[in-house]
XYZ file of C-alpha atoms in Angstrom:
719
model
C 54.060 48.749 71.858
C 54.459 49.456 68.141
C 56.495 52.261 66.660
C 53.238 53.888 65.590
C 52.003 53.781 69.188
C 55.243 55.337 70.376
C 55.014 58.071 67.774
C 51.499 58.854 68.908
C 52.658 59.097 72.537
C 55.545 61.355 71.521
C 53.296 63.687 69.556
C 50.896 63.885 72.505
C 53.939 64.631 74.696
C 53.216 61.631 76.876
C 56.042 59.245 76.033
C 57.696 58.038 79.267
C 60.893 56.988 77.461
C 61.500 59.027 74.297
C 65.019 57.555 74.018
C 63.362 54.265 73.103
C 61.981 55.898 69.957
C 64.379 58.734 69.163
C 68.092 58.529 68.470
C 69.823 55.571 66.835
C 68.500 52.005 67.025
C 69.698 48.828 65.344
C 67.541 47.431 62.545
C 69.172 44.307 61.230
C 72.519 45.321 59.770
C 71.483 48.923 59.495
C 70.762 51.662 62.022
C 67.567 53.658 62.040
C 67.873 57.230 63.297
C 64.845 59.226 64.359
C 64.658 62.877 65.298
C 61.716 64.979 66.392
C 61.873 68.538 65.049
C 58.307 69.820 64.584
C 59.118 73.050 62.722
C 61.971 71.791 60.539
C 62.010 71.407 56.726
C 64.958 69.018 56.595
C 66.974 66.956 59.048
C 70.217 65.205 58.193
C 72.782 63.212 60.176
C 76.421 64.261 59.774
C 78.385 61.073 59.073
C 81.987 60.058 59.701
C 82.905 60.357 56.002
C 81.775 63.989 55.893
C 78.565 63.173 54.056
C 75.018 63.805 55.189
C 72.520 61.055 55.845
C 69.171 62.603 55.005
C 66.223 61.725 57.228
C 62.779 61.635 55.706
C 59.737 63.191 57.321
C 57.616 60.208 58.350
C 54.952 62.117 60.213
C 53.502 65.559 59.636
C 53.916 66.233 63.359
C 57.652 66.585 62.776
C 59.186 63.120 63.121
C 62.119 62.385 60.781
C 63.623 58.962 60.170
C 66.276 57.305 58.061
C 68.317 54.101 57.755
C 72.071 54.524 57.826
C 75.275 52.498 57.698
C 76.311 51.902 61.348
C 80.005 52.147 60.414
C 79.507 55.742 59.316
C 77.465 56.791 62.329
C 79.400 58.513 65.165
C 78.761 57.338 68.727
C 77.051 60.676 69.441
C 75.892 61.834 66.048
C 75.210 65.419 65.062
C 72.003 66.556 63.428
C 71.800 69.279 60.805
C 68.369 70.871 61.069
C 67.073 73.308 58.461
C 64.052 75.568 58.873
C 61.754 77.243 56.312
C 63.250 80.696 56.969
C 66.660 79.466 55.828
C 68.137 78.958 59.287
C 70.273 75.845 59.659
C 71.607 74.639 63.009
C 73.822 71.770 64.076
C 73.392 69.941 67.346
C 74.487 66.733 69.023
C 71.477 64.449 69.300
C 70.513 64.394 73.010
C 68.869 61.003 72.497
C 72.216 59.332 71.780
C 73.322 59.245 75.447
C 72.976 56.673 78.198
C 71.425 57.748 81.538
C 73.641 59.974 83.658
C 72.428 58.362 86.890
C 73.530 54.860 87.805
C 71.634 52.133 89.598
C 73.340 52.934 92.905
C 72.269 56.569 92.665
C 68.685 55.594 92.006
C 68.728 53.066 94.826
C 70.012 55.673 97.272
C 67.390 58.183 96.122
C 64.618 55.673 96.726
C 66.030 54.733 100.122
C 66.413 58.361 101.154
C 70.149 57.959 101.676
C 71.698 60.006 98.851
C 73.396 62.638 100.976
C 74.796 64.460 97.935
C 71.546 64.450 96.020
C 72.391 67.824 94.483
C 75.216 66.162 92.551
C 72.740 63.898 90.729
C 69.445 65.783 90.471
C 68.894 69.270 89.098
C 71.101 70.681 86.335
C 74.673 69.358 86.365
C 77.180 70.874 83.966
C 79.790 68.442 82.714
C 80.510 65.896 80.043
C 78.897 62.686 78.937
C 81.215 60.482 76.919
C 83.429 63.499 76.334
C 80.581 65.681 75.042
C 80.078 68.901 77.052
C 76.597 69.818 78.158
C 74.208 69.702 81.082
C 72.468 66.695 82.592
C 68.974 67.391 83.866
C 67.218 65.150 86.373
C 64.134 65.590 88.513
C 62.122 63.414 90.880
C 58.437 63.382 89.878
C 57.090 59.814 90.153
C 53.482 60.627 89.322
C 54.023 62.768 86.227
C 52.699 61.521 82.910
C 55.677 63.086 81.128
C 58.286 65.796 81.637
C 60.264 67.991 79.243
C 63.129 70.391 79.823
C 62.341 73.883 78.558
C 64.556 76.932 78.578
C 66.141 79.741 76.646
C 68.201 77.112 74.781
C 65.103 75.654 73.066
C 62.730 78.611 72.915
C 60.834 77.232 75.943
C 59.333 74.643 73.579
C 58.312 71.538 75.532
C 58.098 69.389 72.417
C 61.843 69.453 71.725
C 63.379 67.872 74.811
C 61.137 65.300 76.499
C 62.824 63.387 79.330
C 62.876 59.683 80.092
C 61.762 58.068 83.318
C 64.237 55.820 85.082
C 61.982 53.043 86.269
C 60.537 52.817 89.768
C 62.801 55.562 91.109
C 60.445 58.254 89.858
C 63.450 60.147 88.457
C 63.306 61.649 84.960
C 66.541 62.383 83.106
C 67.994 63.974 79.957
C 71.475 65.074 78.903
C 71.465 68.160 76.679
C 74.727 68.757 74.809
C 75.840 72.347 74.514
C 73.783 73.780 77.371
C 76.139 75.967 79.385
C 76.136 77.745 82.757
C 73.831 80.730 82.788
C 71.052 79.032 80.817
C 67.543 79.521 82.235
C 65.273 76.500 82.451
C 62.214 74.886 83.978
C 60.512 71.521 83.793
C 57.285 71.205 81.824
C 55.222 68.554 83.607
C 52.153 66.780 82.329
C 50.071 65.325 85.108
C 47.943 62.197 85.151
C 44.760 64.277 84.932
C 45.973 66.039 81.786
C 47.208 69.242 83.351
C 50.360 70.987 82.160
C 52.550 73.181 84.321
C 55.984 74.801 84.346
C 57.946 74.081 87.503
C 61.214 75.464 88.790
C 63.823 72.829 89.551
C 63.551 71.755 93.226
C 67.300 71.085 93.324
C 68.401 74.110 91.290
C 71.603 75.645 92.614
C 70.816 79.058 91.155
C 67.664 80.986 90.322
C 66.524 84.090 88.521
C 66.185 87.326 90.412
C 62.722 87.559 91.988
C 59.992 88.079 90.947
C 61.220 85.999 87.995
C 61.455 82.372 88.986
C 63.230 80.290 86.359
C 66.062 78.052 87.493
C 69.570 78.800 86.248
C 72.238 76.313 85.185
C 75.258 76.927 87.395
C 78.724 75.508 87.969
C 80.944 76.900 90.697
C 84.346 78.337 89.825
C 85.123 79.560 93.346
C 88.466 78.531 94.839
C 88.251 78.379 98.616
C 90.940 79.933 100.806
C 89.603 79.012 104.259
C 91.290 75.660 104.861
C 92.946 76.926 108.031
C 89.539 77.945 109.383
C 88.011 74.578 108.495
C 90.853 72.650 110.134
C 90.369 74.606 113.336
C 86.610 74.105 113.192
C 86.912 70.341 112.797
C 89.086 70.223 115.909
C 86.855 72.530 117.940
C 84.398 71.813 120.756
C 81.821 74.592 120.278
C 79.952 73.987 123.529
C 83.031 74.876 125.553
C 84.026 77.884 123.484
C 82.750 81.474 123.333
C 79.839 81.852 120.926
C 78.493 85.361 120.462
C 76.202 85.648 117.442
C 75.217 88.736 115.473
C 71.898 87.889 113.790
C 71.073 89.885 110.691
C 68.868 90.286 107.666
C 71.323 90.839 104.860
C 69.052 93.035 102.766
C 68.367 95.590 105.482
C 71.604 95.696 107.471
C 72.818 98.195 104.920
C 70.646 98.269 101.845
C 72.191 97.972 98.416
C 75.044 95.647 99.341
C 75.728 92.472 97.409
C 77.345 89.414 98.942
C 80.867 90.591 98.172
C 80.390 94.165 99.407
C 78.689 92.843 102.540
C 81.604 90.505 103.197
C 83.961 93.461 103.410
C 81.738 95.858 105.364
C 79.954 93.370 107.597
C 83.136 91.443 108.282
C 84.987 94.552 109.425
C 82.042 95.656 111.572
C 81.461 92.308 113.263
C 85.175 91.830 113.844
C 85.386 95.270 115.462
C 82.458 94.459 117.769
C 83.956 91.097 118.703
C 81.153 88.732 117.725
C 82.328 85.210 116.969
C 79.611 84.420 114.412
C 77.034 85.994 112.185
C 73.690 84.308 111.715
C 71.904 85.110 108.468
C 68.156 85.033 108.272
C 67.388 82.673 105.387
C 69.348 83.452 102.240
C 67.854 80.440 100.414
C 65.873 81.596 97.385
C 62.406 82.910 98.192
C 59.909 84.835 96.058
C 58.413 87.198 98.650
C 60.844 89.549 100.390
C 58.279 90.192 103.128
C 58.698 86.617 104.341
C 62.289 87.586 105.332
C 63.363 84.368 103.655
C 61.304 82.033 105.814
C 59.121 80.899 102.885
C 61.731 79.112 100.810
C 61.260 77.912 97.246
C 64.919 77.212 96.431
C 66.354 74.931 99.102
C 69.664 74.529 97.244
C 70.149 78.059 95.873
C 71.275 81.284 97.569
C 68.965 84.144 96.707
C 69.975 86.043 93.582
C 69.058 89.330 95.289
C 72.662 89.802 96.424
C 74.630 88.074 93.693
C 75.541 84.667 92.334
C 76.111 81.437 94.292
C 79.849 81.998 93.930
C 79.433 85.508 95.306
C 77.890 83.920 98.383
C 80.763 81.443 98.580
C 83.126 84.409 98.486
C 81.116 86.026 101.303
C 81.539 82.985 103.570
C 85.178 82.582 102.545
C 85.916 86.203 103.392
C 84.259 86.051 106.813
C 86.170 82.893 107.650
C 89.451 84.551 106.747
C 88.436 87.395 109.072
C 87.867 84.918 111.901
C 84.067 85.006 111.820
C 81.807 81.953 111.648
C 78.656 81.852 109.517
C 75.428 80.259 110.733
C 72.472 79.991 108.363
C 68.788 79.981 109.218
C 67.251 76.971 107.491
C 63.554 76.139 107.184
C 62.702 72.433 106.807
C 59.331 72.847 108.525
C 57.253 74.187 105.632
C 57.234 75.762 102.162
C 54.980 78.200 100.270
C 52.163 77.337 97.897
C 53.570 79.011 94.759
C 52.314 76.900 91.864
C 55.631 77.098 89.988
C 57.572 75.651 92.937
C 57.156 72.569 95.151
C 53.405 72.626 95.744
C 51.707 69.591 94.101
C 54.868 69.261 92.111
C 53.883 66.379 89.829
C 50.147 66.975 90.089
C 49.964 65.192 93.429
C 50.869 66.034 97.015
C 54.472 64.982 96.484
C 56.569 66.998 98.926
C 53.630 67.805 101.210
C 51.083 65.650 103.031
C 47.896 65.070 101.045
C 45.682 65.421 104.125
C 45.376 69.160 104.916
C 45.212 68.269 108.607
C 48.896 67.419 108.258
C 49.903 69.093 105.024
C 48.699 72.681 105.496
C 50.069 75.026 108.135
C 47.238 77.078 109.678
C 49.392 80.013 110.839
C 51.531 80.724 107.800
C 49.387 79.571 104.866
C 52.165 77.215 103.836
C 52.514 73.489 103.206
C 54.197 70.976 105.500
C 56.863 68.558 104.273
C 55.931 64.884 104.341
C 59.055 63.440 105.940
C 57.481 59.988 105.987
C 58.584 59.761 102.342
C 62.172 58.641 101.890
C 62.701 60.980 98.981
C 61.379 64.051 100.820
C 63.532 63.264 103.834
C 66.484 62.850 101.457
C 65.695 66.183 99.783
C 65.844 68.033 103.101
C 68.866 66.171 104.406
C 70.818 66.895 101.229
C 69.788 70.560 101.379
C 71.150 70.900 104.902
C 74.382 69.166 103.944
C 74.827 71.348 100.854
C 75.017 74.546 102.926
C 77.608 72.981 105.206
C 79.771 71.249 102.607
C 79.392 73.320 99.439
C 79.102 76.726 101.124
C 81.268 75.991 104.192
C 78.613 77.263 106.613
C 79.530 76.677 110.241
C 76.069 75.793 111.398
C 72.351 75.634 110.791
C 69.677 77.184 112.945
C 66.394 75.382 112.306
C 63.351 77.613 112.333
C 60.007 76.649 113.877
C 61.096 73.277 115.262
C 58.103 73.207 117.614
C 55.784 73.165 114.607
C 57.578 70.011 113.426
C 57.314 68.155 116.726
C 53.589 68.384 117.387
C 50.769 67.206 115.146
C 48.380 69.591 116.885
C 50.624 72.661 116.629
C 48.299 75.685 116.186
C 45.386 73.319 115.494
C 42.094 73.013 117.302
C 40.525 69.673 118.271
C 39.421 67.810 115.171
C 41.921 69.632 112.950
C 44.775 67.196 113.446
C 45.443 63.495 113.061
C 46.965 61.531 115.989
C 50.004 59.348 115.395
C 49.893 55.543 115.295
C 49.935 55.455 119.103
C 47.177 58.010 119.500
C 49.582 60.767 120.538
C 50.270 64.295 119.348
C 53.959 63.803 118.560
C 54.977 63.877 114.894
C 56.996 60.671 114.780
C 58.132 61.181 111.181
C 59.585 64.616 111.856
C 61.192 63.449 115.089
C 62.942 60.651 113.197
C 64.019 63.112 110.499
C 65.468 65.628 112.976
C 67.423 62.892 114.727
C 68.771 61.565 111.450
C 69.668 65.072 110.299
C 71.642 65.851 113.434
C 73.418 62.519 113.432
C 74.462 62.914 109.810
C 75.563 66.542 109.882
C 77.569 66.179 113.086
C 79.289 63.086 111.712
C 79.891 64.704 108.316
C 80.977 68.170 109.478
C 82.685 67.970 112.907
C 82.670 71.195 114.869
C 79.585 72.599 113.226
C 76.668 74.063 115.170
C 73.075 72.914 114.921
C 70.591 75.036 116.839
C 66.856 74.650 117.294
C 64.322 77.432 117.652
C 62.041 75.368 119.865
C 59.601 77.175 122.144
C 58.083 74.324 124.170
C 59.281 72.086 126.975
C 60.092 69.172 124.667
C 62.761 67.198 126.554
C 66.241 66.572 125.211
C 66.250 68.913 122.215
C 70.003 69.422 122.645
C 70.793 65.957 123.950
C 72.418 63.216 121.840
C 70.226 60.867 119.871
C 71.750 57.870 121.646
C 70.373 59.294 124.901
C 66.916 59.763 123.419
C 67.374 63.403 122.449
C 66.862 65.166 119.126
C 70.613 65.629 118.680
C 70.847 69.423 118.339
C 73.956 71.083 119.706
C 72.076 74.142 120.970
C 68.534 75.281 121.698
C 67.237 78.840 121.761
C 66.112 79.748 125.286
C 62.780 81.309 124.444
C 61.628 81.214 128.066
C 64.617 83.255 129.205
C 64.030 85.745 126.401
C 60.373 86.333 127.198
C 60.787 86.427 130.982
C 63.777 88.763 130.782
C 62.155 91.199 128.373
C 58.936 91.161 130.400
C 60.920 92.038 133.518
C 62.914 94.835 131.929
C 59.743 96.370 130.472
C 58.360 96.889 133.994
C 58.809 100.197 135.769
C 61.504 99.643 138.434
C 59.125 100.624 141.220
C 57.199 97.404 140.508
C 60.134 95.128 139.704
C 60.354 93.768 143.241
C 57.070 91.947 142.565
C 58.512 90.313 139.441
C 62.018 89.625 140.717
C 61.873 85.888 140.195
C 61.040 86.254 136.529
C 64.805 86.755 136.263
C 65.893 84.080 138.724
C 63.523 81.455 137.288
C 65.820 80.819 134.328
C 68.331 79.119 136.626
C 65.771 76.459 137.539
C 66.121 74.972 134.054
C 69.299 76.634 132.736
C 71.207 73.348 132.514
C 68.411 71.162 131.157
C 69.494 72.059 127.609
C 72.454 73.631 125.861
C 70.923 77.077 125.596
C 71.493 80.105 123.409
C 70.202 83.342 124.946
C 68.503 85.081 122.003
C 67.406 88.671 121.621
C 66.243 87.941 118.121
C 64.442 89.611 115.231
C 61.107 88.215 116.444
C 61.210 90.566 119.427
C 61.560 93.789 117.433
C 58.812 93.457 114.789
C 55.026 93.352 114.427
C 54.373 96.208 116.822
C 56.573 94.890 119.629
C 58.885 97.881 119.289
C 62.661 97.938 119.490
C 64.562 96.705 122.529
C 65.148 100.313 123.542
C 61.462 101.155 123.189
C 60.552 98.327 125.571
C 62.577 99.912 128.369
C 60.706 102.131 130.874
C 61.567 105.669 131.953
C 63.063 108.660 130.207
C 65.701 108.286 127.517
C 68.601 108.136 130.001
C 66.851 105.379 131.935
C 65.944 103.505 128.755
C 69.569 103.457 127.649
C 70.738 102.486 131.143
C 68.204 99.650 131.302
C 69.323 98.404 127.894
C 72.979 98.455 128.938
C 72.119 96.579 132.131
C 70.155 94.012 130.128
C 73.134 93.318 127.869
C 75.598 93.082 130.768
C 73.253 90.680 132.596
C 72.780 88.604 129.436
C 76.481 88.288 128.647
C 77.179 87.113 132.233
C 74.287 84.617 132.325
C 75.068 80.978 131.414
C 74.428 80.261 127.744
C 75.716 81.337 124.363
C 74.684 84.797 123.123
C 72.676 86.102 120.175
C 71.788 89.726 119.419
C 69.784 90.889 116.419
C 71.257 93.697 114.344
C 70.370 97.155 115.562
C 70.379 96.071 119.183
C 73.954 97.260 119.439
C 72.873 100.706 118.187
C 70.007 100.985 120.664
C 67.764 101.213 117.598
C 64.769 103.403 118.380
C 62.335 102.151 115.738
C 61.395 98.521 115.360
C 63.028 96.645 112.511
C 61.723 97.208 108.978
C 63.060 94.864 106.309
C 62.532 97.521 103.640
C 65.122 99.945 104.992
C 68.576 100.008 106.522
C 69.373 100.237 110.190
C 69.433 103.757 111.640
C 73.197 104.162 111.487
C 72.868 107.892 112.118
C 72.041 107.107 115.756
C 75.744 106.559 116.346
C 76.156 110.328 116.121
C 74.429 110.497 119.498
C 76.640 109.716 122.537
C 74.088 107.493 124.257
C 73.685 105.213 121.257
C 77.398 105.135 120.524
C 77.922 104.205 124.154
C 75.675 101.151 123.838
C 77.688 100.041 120.822
C 80.936 100.461 122.800
C 79.417 98.411 125.615
C 78.561 95.540 123.268
C 82.107 95.625 121.908
C 83.566 95.472 125.424
C 81.139 92.757 126.528
C 82.308 90.584 123.658
C 85.971 91.314 124.336
C 85.736 90.396 128.023
C 83.496 87.422 127.249
C 86.068 85.963 124.867
C 88.927 86.658 127.279
C 87.344 85.189 130.425
C 86.960 81.368 130.456
C 84.571 81.659 133.400
C 82.002 83.183 131.041
C 81.934 80.392 128.458
C 83.684 77.171 129.498
C 80.885 75.849 131.747
C 77.668 77.131 130.194
C 75.720 73.894 130.470
C 76.642 72.415 133.857
C 75.624 73.756 137.286
C 79.163 73.745 138.712
C 79.986 76.788 136.569
C 77.420 78.997 138.329
C 76.739 80.037 141.924
C 74.154 82.437 143.261
C 75.466 85.044 145.663
C 72.008 86.483 146.211
C 68.948 85.490 144.226
C 66.373 86.908 146.612
C 67.080 90.621 147.031
C 63.959 91.627 145.160
C 63.230 94.514 147.506
C 66.338 96.287 146.194
C 66.149 94.873 142.644
C 69.598 93.283 143.015
C 70.883 90.047 141.512
C 74.366 88.727 142.290
C 76.077 85.582 141.029
C 79.452 84.021 140.226
C 80.614 82.331 137.025
C 83.507 79.845 137.264
C 85.915 78.396 134.723
C 86.132 74.654 134.100
C 88.993 74.165 136.541
C 87.487 76.554 139.073
C 90.601 78.688 139.000
C 89.034 81.713 137.352
C 85.896 83.504 138.540
C 83.747 86.429 137.463
C 81.207 88.066 139.742
C 78.223 89.853 138.210
C 76.058 92.146 140.338
C 73.023 93.827 138.774
C 71.288 96.773 140.400
C 68.076 97.073 138.423
C 66.762 99.978 140.475
C 67.198 103.652 139.502
C 68.664 104.201 142.986
C 72.386 103.704 143.599
C 73.196 101.117 146.258
C 76.085 102.241 148.470
C 78.113 100.010 150.785
C 76.776 96.821 149.183
C 78.740 93.854 150.502
C 79.326 91.110 147.930
C 80.721 87.656 148.604
C 83.877 86.750 146.670
C 85.358 83.264 146.192
C 89.016 84.411 146.288
C 91.059 86.924 148.202
C 93.258 89.679 146.823
C 92.496 92.508 144.426
C 89.398 92.243 142.227
C 89.317 94.370 139.089
C 86.129 96.053 137.968
C 86.231 94.572 134.487
C 82.995 96.192 133.411
C 80.568 98.777 134.701
C 77.617 99.443 132.416
C 77.172 102.855 134.117
C 80.587 104.045 132.946
C 80.588 107.424 131.239
C 82.348 105.610 128.390
C 78.973 103.980 127.677
C 76.841 107.033 128.425
C 76.292 106.349 132.126
C 76.661 108.467 135.278
C 80.132 107.041 136.029
C 79.404 105.738 139.511
C 81.537 102.790 140.461
C 84.433 101.373 142.390
C 87.463 103.212 141.008
C 88.568 100.240 138.940
C 88.509 97.562 141.637
C 88.249 96.464 145.269
C 90.254 94.477 147.803
C 88.694 91.266 149.069
C 88.474 91.038 152.841
C 88.630 87.800 154.779
C 85.031 88.334 155.808
C 82.746 85.461 154.753
C 79.578 86.643 153.020
C 76.880 85.184 150.782
C 78.411 81.728 151.173
C 81.855 82.859 150.028
C 85.050 82.986 152.122
C 85.822 86.595 151.179
C 83.848 89.765 150.515
C 84.139 93.417 149.608
C 82.036 96.533 149.955
C 80.870 97.964 146.627
C 79.055 100.897 145.141
C 76.336 99.671 142.794
C 75.376 102.273 140.162
C 71.701 102.729 139.250
C 70.215 100.558 136.479
C 73.576 98.957 135.909
C 75.616 95.777 136.133
C 79.128 95.485 137.508
C 81.545 92.688 136.659
C 84.451 91.858 138.967
C 87.287 89.390 138.420
C 90.497 88.601 140.312
C 93.380 90.734 139.076
C 95.616 88.768 136.737
């Protein structure tokens, strides 16, 4: 290709390697320097001897060129550019730098194995050969050309075209002088001649929505949670208490930024005794009504609540208050916004080209093509970023079922079978297994949880045993059956009794979380309180009984914000929780109950040590449907500590109820959800009972109890 050909490509903004034309190049014993400044009058090179080497305009399009003495030319020469209005600027020539990505980086990108992709792609502030600036890199293999545009160049795509780095599909450019806080995008020219501005897929900061430019960012946060991280790495989460407070940060208390939320939320969650918070997606998203589940910035916390370092400070603060942070993460799909990932380089790059695989029929979104190494790498690196760079303690993956099945929400003829003729998405299955293997090896002690609503086997079983490798799985069946039961008028509950007992048929098939999540209090479903039958007293009593039953049932716990207030209205992301309800004794009582449930839960090994094996649970009576009574025992790992839970889910008190007990001696009434402290009628057992040597319900001892109406009672041997 001749120089004239290259100039023509540059002027058409189609040159794949502008560094080959621009900058300094040897010509015999001299050096030719070219610069492209379309609106300039004069361009000169500042030489080592303090003189100026004038460049002549060689093309009316704005290309300047001159031959200079190589001994007078600095390694990274400065250009003096003068404009017709008298403005003169100096800048280091960006076309004087070698690529900022090495061959190993590019190889790992192509193989899908660059676990710290965010350190090489996107906008990386630093130095190149001692010159400060920002290195830009983006993967777009099918683009005709790409330029960096931003507030540092007047959003002029002609000034900073990027070079392609061979078969990797990565385009790169180092821009001296670009500092944190600069706004930028990539101007892509597609093979069909189209031009579009795209936000950086790997940007670590973004503009405040609805603006959507990417923002150059470099963290200055200094972490102070090393003690927390050491303990986490040594932990075994499955055998420890996990009680999760799920929340939407924007509507917990409106108007709080990350740092204010860290103080207020941390104090609140600590007071209530939850071990973790789980944030609905805080990754950048354009539409607030998606609650964060339609992500456009997979590497950037949303700017709605502050900067990325503000979010680091949020996590840091919660850790120092003894609270873990789990993040909702959405690798299943992404929205169609034209400035984001959709048809990023003019082709179906991140998504499948075939709409039978690439378009999600329920959500109007696009589906990631994890068959591509680079897409799989993109998602893997995103997950790792939240764990390593933001110190998150776990990821909860949304909509896993939609990733596992090719026919998810599709009618016959609307999906493509796999290579074996089946409905399983083999690419996504391989990705999920790889993800779980990598994150558990990289971040010991972290939690990975799947929202998976089908009977897919082995979701929370190790990959080496054929599972997907998650640590935990949401128990959607328990959630639906339990809420269906509690919504029934007690007079009819005897006919639905085994909707509650059914959960123990499969309770140990997975490592389950028991979720009462945001999905159950939106879209006309009403709040948890509103689902309960009866008058207000009965509704509150039912809700208290539900929580006491849930906290005693095998499995880790999750409660969506507002549940602890007995929120009356269903959740609305546009307003805060109804904190004023705490002025009413019944609602304040529910909050006190949740606090006490968490305190006892964390203090009693029988409630958390053996959540996932049958030897930690025994039925006392699973079949007393006629009286709406359930009774069971939880046991610690060594069998030396027990907790008996008896639920009377009838509005009638049950007097002289004999319950089997595994040990003799005095049994304390650790919890009674009918206590007046919680807003109940205060029926109970005067703080405890004495076990008699009278075998009952398969146990060697027993005691006669009073069971309050619509309530649960917990008993444990006196310490």
